[in-house]
PDB file of C-alpha atoms in Angstrom:
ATOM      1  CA  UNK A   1       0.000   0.000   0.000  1.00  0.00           C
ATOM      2  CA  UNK A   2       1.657   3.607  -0.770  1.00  0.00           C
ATOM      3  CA  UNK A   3       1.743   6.195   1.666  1.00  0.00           C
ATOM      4  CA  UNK A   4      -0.678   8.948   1.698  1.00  0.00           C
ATOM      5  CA  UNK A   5       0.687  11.845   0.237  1.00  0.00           C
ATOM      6  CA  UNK A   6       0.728  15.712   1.654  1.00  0.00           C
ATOM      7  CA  UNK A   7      -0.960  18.137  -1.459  1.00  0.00           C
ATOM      8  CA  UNK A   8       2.326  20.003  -2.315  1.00  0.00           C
ATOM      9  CA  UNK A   9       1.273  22.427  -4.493  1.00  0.00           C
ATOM     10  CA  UNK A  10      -0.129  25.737  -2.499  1.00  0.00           C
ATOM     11  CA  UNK A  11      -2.042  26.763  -5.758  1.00  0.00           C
ATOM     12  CA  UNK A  12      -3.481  23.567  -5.731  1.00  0.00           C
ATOM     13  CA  UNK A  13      -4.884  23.619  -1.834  1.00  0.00           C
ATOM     14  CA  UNK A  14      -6.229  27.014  -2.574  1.00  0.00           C
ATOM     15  CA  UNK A  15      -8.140  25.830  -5.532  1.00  0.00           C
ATOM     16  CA  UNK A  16      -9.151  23.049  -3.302  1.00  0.00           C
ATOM     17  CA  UNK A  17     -10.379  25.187  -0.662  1.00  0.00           C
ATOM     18  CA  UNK A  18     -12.556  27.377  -3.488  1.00  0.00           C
ATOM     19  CA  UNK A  19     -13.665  24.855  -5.004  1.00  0.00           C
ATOM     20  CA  UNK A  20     -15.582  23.120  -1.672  1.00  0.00           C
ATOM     21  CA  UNK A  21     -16.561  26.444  -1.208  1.00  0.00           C
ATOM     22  CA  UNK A  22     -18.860  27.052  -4.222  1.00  0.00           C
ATOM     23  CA  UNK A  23     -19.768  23.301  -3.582  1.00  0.00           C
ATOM     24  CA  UNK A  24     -20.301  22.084   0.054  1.00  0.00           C
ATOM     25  CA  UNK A  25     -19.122  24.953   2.572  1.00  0.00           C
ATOM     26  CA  UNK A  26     -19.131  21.850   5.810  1.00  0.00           C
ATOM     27  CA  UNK A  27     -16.907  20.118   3.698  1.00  0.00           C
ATOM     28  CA  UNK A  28     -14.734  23.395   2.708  1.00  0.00           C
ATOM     29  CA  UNK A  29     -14.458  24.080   6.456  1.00  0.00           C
ATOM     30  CA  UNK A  30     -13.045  20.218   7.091  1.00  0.00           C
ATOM     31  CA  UNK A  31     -10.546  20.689   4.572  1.00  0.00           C
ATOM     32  CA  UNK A  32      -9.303  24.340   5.046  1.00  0.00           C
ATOM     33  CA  UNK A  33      -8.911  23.174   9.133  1.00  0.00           C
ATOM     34  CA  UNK A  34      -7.113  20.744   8.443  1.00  0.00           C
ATOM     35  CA  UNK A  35      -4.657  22.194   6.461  1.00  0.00           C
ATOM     36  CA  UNK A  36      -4.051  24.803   8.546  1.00  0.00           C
ATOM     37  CA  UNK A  37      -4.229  23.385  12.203  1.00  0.00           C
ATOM     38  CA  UNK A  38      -2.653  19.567  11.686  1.00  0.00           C
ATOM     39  CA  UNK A  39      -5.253  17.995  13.506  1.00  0.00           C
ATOM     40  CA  UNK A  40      -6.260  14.378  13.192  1.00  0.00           C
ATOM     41  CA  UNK A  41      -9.728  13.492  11.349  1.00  0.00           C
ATOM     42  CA  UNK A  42     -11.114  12.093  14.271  1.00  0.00           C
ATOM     43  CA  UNK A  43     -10.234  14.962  16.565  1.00  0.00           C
ATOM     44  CA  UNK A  44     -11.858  17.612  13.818  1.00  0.00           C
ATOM     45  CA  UNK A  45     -14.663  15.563  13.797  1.00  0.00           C
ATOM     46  CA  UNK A  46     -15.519  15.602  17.416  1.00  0.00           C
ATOM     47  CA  UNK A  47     -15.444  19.155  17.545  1.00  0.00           C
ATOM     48  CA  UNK A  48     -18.247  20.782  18.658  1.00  0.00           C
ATOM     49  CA  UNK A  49     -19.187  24.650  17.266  1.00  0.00           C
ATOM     50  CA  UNK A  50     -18.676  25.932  21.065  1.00  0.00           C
ATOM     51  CA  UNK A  51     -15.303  24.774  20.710  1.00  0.00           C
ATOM     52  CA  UNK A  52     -14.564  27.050  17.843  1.00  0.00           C
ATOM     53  CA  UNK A  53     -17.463  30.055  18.529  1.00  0.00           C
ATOM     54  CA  UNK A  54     -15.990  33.169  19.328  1.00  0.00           C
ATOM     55  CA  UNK A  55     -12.420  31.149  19.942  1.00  0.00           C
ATOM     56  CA  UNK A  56      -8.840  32.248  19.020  1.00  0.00           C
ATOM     57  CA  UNK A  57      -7.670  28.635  20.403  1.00  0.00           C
ATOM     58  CA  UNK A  58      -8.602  24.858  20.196  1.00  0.00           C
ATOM     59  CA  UNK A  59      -7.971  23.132  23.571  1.00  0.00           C
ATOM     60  CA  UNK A  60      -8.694  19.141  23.286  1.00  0.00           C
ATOM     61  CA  UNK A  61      -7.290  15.632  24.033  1.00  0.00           C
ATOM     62  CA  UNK A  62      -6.043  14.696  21.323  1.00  0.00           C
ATOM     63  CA  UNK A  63      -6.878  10.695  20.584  1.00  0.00           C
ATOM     64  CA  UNK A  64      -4.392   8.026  21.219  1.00  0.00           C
ATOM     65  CA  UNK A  65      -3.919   5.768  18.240  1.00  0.00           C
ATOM     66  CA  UNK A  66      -3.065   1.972  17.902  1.00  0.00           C
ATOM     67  CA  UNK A  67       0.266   3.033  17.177  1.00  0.00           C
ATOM     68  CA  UNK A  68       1.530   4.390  20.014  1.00  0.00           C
ATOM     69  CA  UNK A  69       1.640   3.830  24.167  1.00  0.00           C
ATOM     70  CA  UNK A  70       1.610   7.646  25.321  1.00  0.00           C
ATOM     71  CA  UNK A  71      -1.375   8.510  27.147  1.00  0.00           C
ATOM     72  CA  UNK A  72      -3.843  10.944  25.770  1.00  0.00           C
ATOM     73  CA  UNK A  73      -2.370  14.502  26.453  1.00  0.00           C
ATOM     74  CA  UNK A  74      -4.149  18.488  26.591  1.00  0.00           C
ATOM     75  CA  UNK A  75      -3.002  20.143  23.575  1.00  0.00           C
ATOM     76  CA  UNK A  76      -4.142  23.541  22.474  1.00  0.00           C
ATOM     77  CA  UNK A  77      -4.239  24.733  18.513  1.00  0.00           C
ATOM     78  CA  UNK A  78      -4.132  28.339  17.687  1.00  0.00           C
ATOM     79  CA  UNK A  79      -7.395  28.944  14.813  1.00  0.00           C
ATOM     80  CA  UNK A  80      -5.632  30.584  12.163  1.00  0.00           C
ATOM     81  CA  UNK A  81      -7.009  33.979  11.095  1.00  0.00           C
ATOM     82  CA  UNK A  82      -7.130  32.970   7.590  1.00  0.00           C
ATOM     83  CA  UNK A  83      -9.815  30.631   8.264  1.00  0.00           C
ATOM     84  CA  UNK A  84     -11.617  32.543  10.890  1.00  0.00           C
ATOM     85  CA  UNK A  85     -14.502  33.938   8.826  1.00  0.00           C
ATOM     86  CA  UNK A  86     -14.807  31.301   7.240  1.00  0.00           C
ATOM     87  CA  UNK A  87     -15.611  29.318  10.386  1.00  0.00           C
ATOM     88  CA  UNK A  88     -17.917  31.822  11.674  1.00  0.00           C
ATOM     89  CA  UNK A  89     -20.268  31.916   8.421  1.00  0.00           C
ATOM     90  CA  UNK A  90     -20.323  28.329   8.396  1.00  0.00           C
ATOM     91  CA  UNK A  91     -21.606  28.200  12.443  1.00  0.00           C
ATOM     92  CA  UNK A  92     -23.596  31.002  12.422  1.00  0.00           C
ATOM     93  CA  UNK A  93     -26.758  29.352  12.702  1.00  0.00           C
ATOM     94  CA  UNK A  94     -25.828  26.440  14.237  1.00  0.00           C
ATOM     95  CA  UNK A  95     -25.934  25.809  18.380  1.00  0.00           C
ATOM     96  CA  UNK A  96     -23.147  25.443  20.239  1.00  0.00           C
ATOM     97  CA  UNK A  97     -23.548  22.097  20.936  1.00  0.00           C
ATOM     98  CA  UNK A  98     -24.033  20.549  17.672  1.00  0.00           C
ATOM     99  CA  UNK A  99     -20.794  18.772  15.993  1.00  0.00           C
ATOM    100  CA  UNK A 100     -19.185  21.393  13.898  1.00  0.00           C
ATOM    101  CA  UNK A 101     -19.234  18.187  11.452  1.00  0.00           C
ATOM    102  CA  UNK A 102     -22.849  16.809  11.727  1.00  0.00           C
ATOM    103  CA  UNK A 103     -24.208  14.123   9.443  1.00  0.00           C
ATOM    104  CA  UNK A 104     -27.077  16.301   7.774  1.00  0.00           C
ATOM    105  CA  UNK A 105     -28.467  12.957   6.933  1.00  0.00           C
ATOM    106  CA  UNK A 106     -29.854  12.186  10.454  1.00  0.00           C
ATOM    107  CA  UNK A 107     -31.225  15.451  11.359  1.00  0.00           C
ATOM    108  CA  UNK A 108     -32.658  15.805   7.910  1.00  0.00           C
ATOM    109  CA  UNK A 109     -35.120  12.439   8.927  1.00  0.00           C
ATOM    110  CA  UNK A 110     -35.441  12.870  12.517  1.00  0.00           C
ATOM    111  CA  UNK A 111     -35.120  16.360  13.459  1.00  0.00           C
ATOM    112  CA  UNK A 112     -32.443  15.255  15.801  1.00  0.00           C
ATOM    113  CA  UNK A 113     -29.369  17.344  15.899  1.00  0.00           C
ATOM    114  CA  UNK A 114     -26.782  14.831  14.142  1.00  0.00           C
ATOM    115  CA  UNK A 115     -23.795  13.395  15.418  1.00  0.00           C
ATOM    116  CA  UNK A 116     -20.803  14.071  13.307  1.00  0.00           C
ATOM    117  CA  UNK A 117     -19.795  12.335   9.808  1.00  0.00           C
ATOM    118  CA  UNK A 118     -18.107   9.298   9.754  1.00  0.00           C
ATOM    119  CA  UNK A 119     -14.586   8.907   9.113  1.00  0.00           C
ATOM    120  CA  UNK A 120     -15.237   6.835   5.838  1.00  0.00           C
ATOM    121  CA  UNK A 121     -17.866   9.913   4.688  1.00  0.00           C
ATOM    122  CA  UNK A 122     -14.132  12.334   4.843  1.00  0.00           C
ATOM    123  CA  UNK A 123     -12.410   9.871   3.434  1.00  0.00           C
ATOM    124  CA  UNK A 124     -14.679   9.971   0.324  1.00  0.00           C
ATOM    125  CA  UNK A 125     -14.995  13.690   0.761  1.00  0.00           C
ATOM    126  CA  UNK A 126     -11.094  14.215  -0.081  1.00  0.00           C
ATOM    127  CA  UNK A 127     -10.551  11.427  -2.266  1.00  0.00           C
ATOM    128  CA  UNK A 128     -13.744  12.462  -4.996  1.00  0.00           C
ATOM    129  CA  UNK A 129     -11.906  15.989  -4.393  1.00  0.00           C
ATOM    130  CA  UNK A 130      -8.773  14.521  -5.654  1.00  0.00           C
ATOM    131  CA  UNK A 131      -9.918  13.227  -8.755  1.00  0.00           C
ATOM    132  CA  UNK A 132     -11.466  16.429  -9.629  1.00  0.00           C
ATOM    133  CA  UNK A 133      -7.228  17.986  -9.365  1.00  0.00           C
ATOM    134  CA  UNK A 134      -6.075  14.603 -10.252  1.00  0.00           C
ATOM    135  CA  UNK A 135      -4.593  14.342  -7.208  1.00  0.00           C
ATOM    136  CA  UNK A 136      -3.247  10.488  -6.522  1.00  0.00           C
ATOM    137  CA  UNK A 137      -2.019   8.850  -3.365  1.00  0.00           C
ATOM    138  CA  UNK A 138      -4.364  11.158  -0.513  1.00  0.00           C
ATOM    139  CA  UNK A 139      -6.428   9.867   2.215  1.00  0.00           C
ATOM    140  CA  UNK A 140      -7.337  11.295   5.774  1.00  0.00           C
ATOM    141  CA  UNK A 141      -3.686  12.242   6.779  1.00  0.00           C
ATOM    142  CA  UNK A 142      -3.291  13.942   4.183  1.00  0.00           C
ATOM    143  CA  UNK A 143      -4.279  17.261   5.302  1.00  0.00           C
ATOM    144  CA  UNK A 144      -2.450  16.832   8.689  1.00  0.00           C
ATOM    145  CA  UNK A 145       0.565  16.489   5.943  1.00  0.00           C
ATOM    146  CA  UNK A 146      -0.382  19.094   4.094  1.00  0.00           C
ATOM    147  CA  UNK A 147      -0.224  21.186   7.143  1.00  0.00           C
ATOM    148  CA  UNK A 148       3.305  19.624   8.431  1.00  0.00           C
ATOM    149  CA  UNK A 149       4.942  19.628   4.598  1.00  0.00           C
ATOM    150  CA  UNK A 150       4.429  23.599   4.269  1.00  0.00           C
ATOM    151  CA  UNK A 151       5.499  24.402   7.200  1.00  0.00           C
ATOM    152  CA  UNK A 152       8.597  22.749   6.890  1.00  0.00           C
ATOM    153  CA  UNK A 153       9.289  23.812   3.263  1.00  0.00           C
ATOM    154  CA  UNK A 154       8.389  27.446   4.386  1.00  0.00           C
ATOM    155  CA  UNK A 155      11.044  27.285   7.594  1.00  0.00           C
ATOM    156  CA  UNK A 156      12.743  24.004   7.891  1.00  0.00           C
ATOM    157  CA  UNK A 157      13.291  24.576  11.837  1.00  0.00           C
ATOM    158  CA  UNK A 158       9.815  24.142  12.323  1.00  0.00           C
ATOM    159  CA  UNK A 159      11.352  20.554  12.708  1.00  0.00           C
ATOM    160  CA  UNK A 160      11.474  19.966  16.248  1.00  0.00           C
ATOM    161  CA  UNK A 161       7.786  21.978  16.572  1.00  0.00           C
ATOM    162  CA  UNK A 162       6.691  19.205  14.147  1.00  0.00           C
ATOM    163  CA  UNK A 163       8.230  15.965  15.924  1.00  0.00           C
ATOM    164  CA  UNK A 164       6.220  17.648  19.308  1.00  0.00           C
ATOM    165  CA  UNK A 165       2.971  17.423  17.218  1.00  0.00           C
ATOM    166  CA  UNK A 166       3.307  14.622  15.907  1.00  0.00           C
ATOM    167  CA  UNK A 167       4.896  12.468  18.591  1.00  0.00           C
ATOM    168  CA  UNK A 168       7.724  11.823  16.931  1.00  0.00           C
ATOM    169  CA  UNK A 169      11.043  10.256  18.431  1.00  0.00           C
ATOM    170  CA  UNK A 170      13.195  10.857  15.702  1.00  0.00           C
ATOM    171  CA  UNK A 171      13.476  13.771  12.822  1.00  0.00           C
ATOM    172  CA  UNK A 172      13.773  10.907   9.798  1.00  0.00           C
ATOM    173  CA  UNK A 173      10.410   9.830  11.231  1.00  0.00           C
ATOM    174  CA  UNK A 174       8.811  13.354  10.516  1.00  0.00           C
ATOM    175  CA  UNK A 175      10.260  13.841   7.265  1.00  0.00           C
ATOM    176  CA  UNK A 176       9.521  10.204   6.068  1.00  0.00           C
ATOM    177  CA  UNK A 177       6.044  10.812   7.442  1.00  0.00           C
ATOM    178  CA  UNK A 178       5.764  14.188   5.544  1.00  0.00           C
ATOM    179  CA  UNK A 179       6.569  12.662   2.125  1.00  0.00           C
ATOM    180  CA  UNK A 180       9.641  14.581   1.950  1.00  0.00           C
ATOM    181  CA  UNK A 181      11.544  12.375  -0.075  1.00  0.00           C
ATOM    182  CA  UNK A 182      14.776  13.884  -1.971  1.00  0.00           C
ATOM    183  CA  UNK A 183      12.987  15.652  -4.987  1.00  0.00           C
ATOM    184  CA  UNK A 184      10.730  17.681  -2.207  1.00  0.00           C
ATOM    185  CA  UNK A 185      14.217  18.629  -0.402  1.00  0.00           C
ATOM    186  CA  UNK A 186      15.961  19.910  -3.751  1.00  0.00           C
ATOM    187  CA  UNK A 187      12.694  21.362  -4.288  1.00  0.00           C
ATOM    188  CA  UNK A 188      12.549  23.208  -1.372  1.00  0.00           C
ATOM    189  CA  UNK A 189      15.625  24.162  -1.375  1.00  0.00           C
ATOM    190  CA  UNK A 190      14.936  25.900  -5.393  1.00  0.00           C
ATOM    191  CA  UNK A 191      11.944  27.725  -3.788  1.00  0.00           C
ATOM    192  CA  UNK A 192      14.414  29.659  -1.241  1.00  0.00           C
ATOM    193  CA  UNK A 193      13.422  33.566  -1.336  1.00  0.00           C
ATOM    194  CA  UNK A 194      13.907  36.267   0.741  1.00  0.00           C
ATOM    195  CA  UNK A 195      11.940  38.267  -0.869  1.00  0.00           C
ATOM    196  CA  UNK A 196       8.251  38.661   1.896  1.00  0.00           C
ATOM    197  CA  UNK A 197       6.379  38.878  -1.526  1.00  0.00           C
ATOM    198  CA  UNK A 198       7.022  34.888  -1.840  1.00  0.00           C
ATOM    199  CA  UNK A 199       7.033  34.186   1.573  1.00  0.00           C
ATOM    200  CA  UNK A 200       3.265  33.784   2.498  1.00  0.00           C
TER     201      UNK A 200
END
């Protein structure tokens, strides 16, 4: 099985993001925090709209997974203001305690307020998203990779920040996990400007 891939294109993940937004704005919110918070799937999805209503910060447990021992720690996750309006349009008629990520499905039948999508449903989401960019190789991580491969191509001592968030022992761990194989180094390296225009 190949690994999921990180989009590495910025052009491309702000098509992406337009694109879900003339289409399905729940889904357009998924994706955009994602990219721009590295949270897990499952954490985004248990999010609640109090935990991002009039917020600057995201303060959860983050889930343990099969793969590792640690116990489940607090970790907080600045909102960035990028995505901050979009957030609040997309909540602003919703209650605080609905999932930010409800399955419309179940409160469309039974008037019950819905509890959120399944992993499988974002899993579709992104990967009939892909094939509209031609994108190959992405799954559920992907955005958390997306998130972790730009901000190490932007400033490559983000590092150490990223082996803290992802709960990594070891820096070939991070960059293995982050797809940075040797064409994204030389790459990164090509794309070195000090010019603030490029550096965005």
């Amino acid at each position: 099985m190949k690994a999921v891939q990180p989009i590495r294109d910025i052009e491309v993940v702000e098509a992406i993001q337009e694109y879900l937004y003339n289409t399905n704005l729940r889904n357009c919110v998924l994706f955009s925090m994602g990219v721009f918070s590295g949270l897990r799937v499952s954490d985004l999805l248990n999010l609640q709209v109090a935990s991002v209503r009039n917020k600057t910060h995201i303060t959860l447990i983050e889930e343990k997974t099969k793969k590792t021992k640690k116990t489940n720690k607090e970790k907080t996750f600045i909102i960035h203001p990028d995505i901050k309006p979009l957030i609040d349009l997309y909540i602003q008629d919703m209650d605080d305690d609905e999932y930010l990520f409800a399955s419309r499905q179940r409160k469309t039948k039974t008037g019950v307020k819905g509890k959120p999508i399944h992993r499988t449903t974002a899993y579709k989401m992104l990967n009939s998203t892909a094939q509209v960019f031609r994108l190959k190789e992405i799954g559920c991580h992907t955005m958390r990779k997306t998130w972790g491969y730009h901000l190490y191509i932007q400033d490559p001592e983000n590092l150490a920040l990223l082996m803290e968030m992802f709960n990594h022992s070891k820096q070939s761990i991070t960059l293995r996990y982050l797809g940075l194989t040797q064409d994204a180094m030389d790459r990164a390296i090509l794309r070195l400007s000090y010019s603030k225009k490029r550096i965005k």
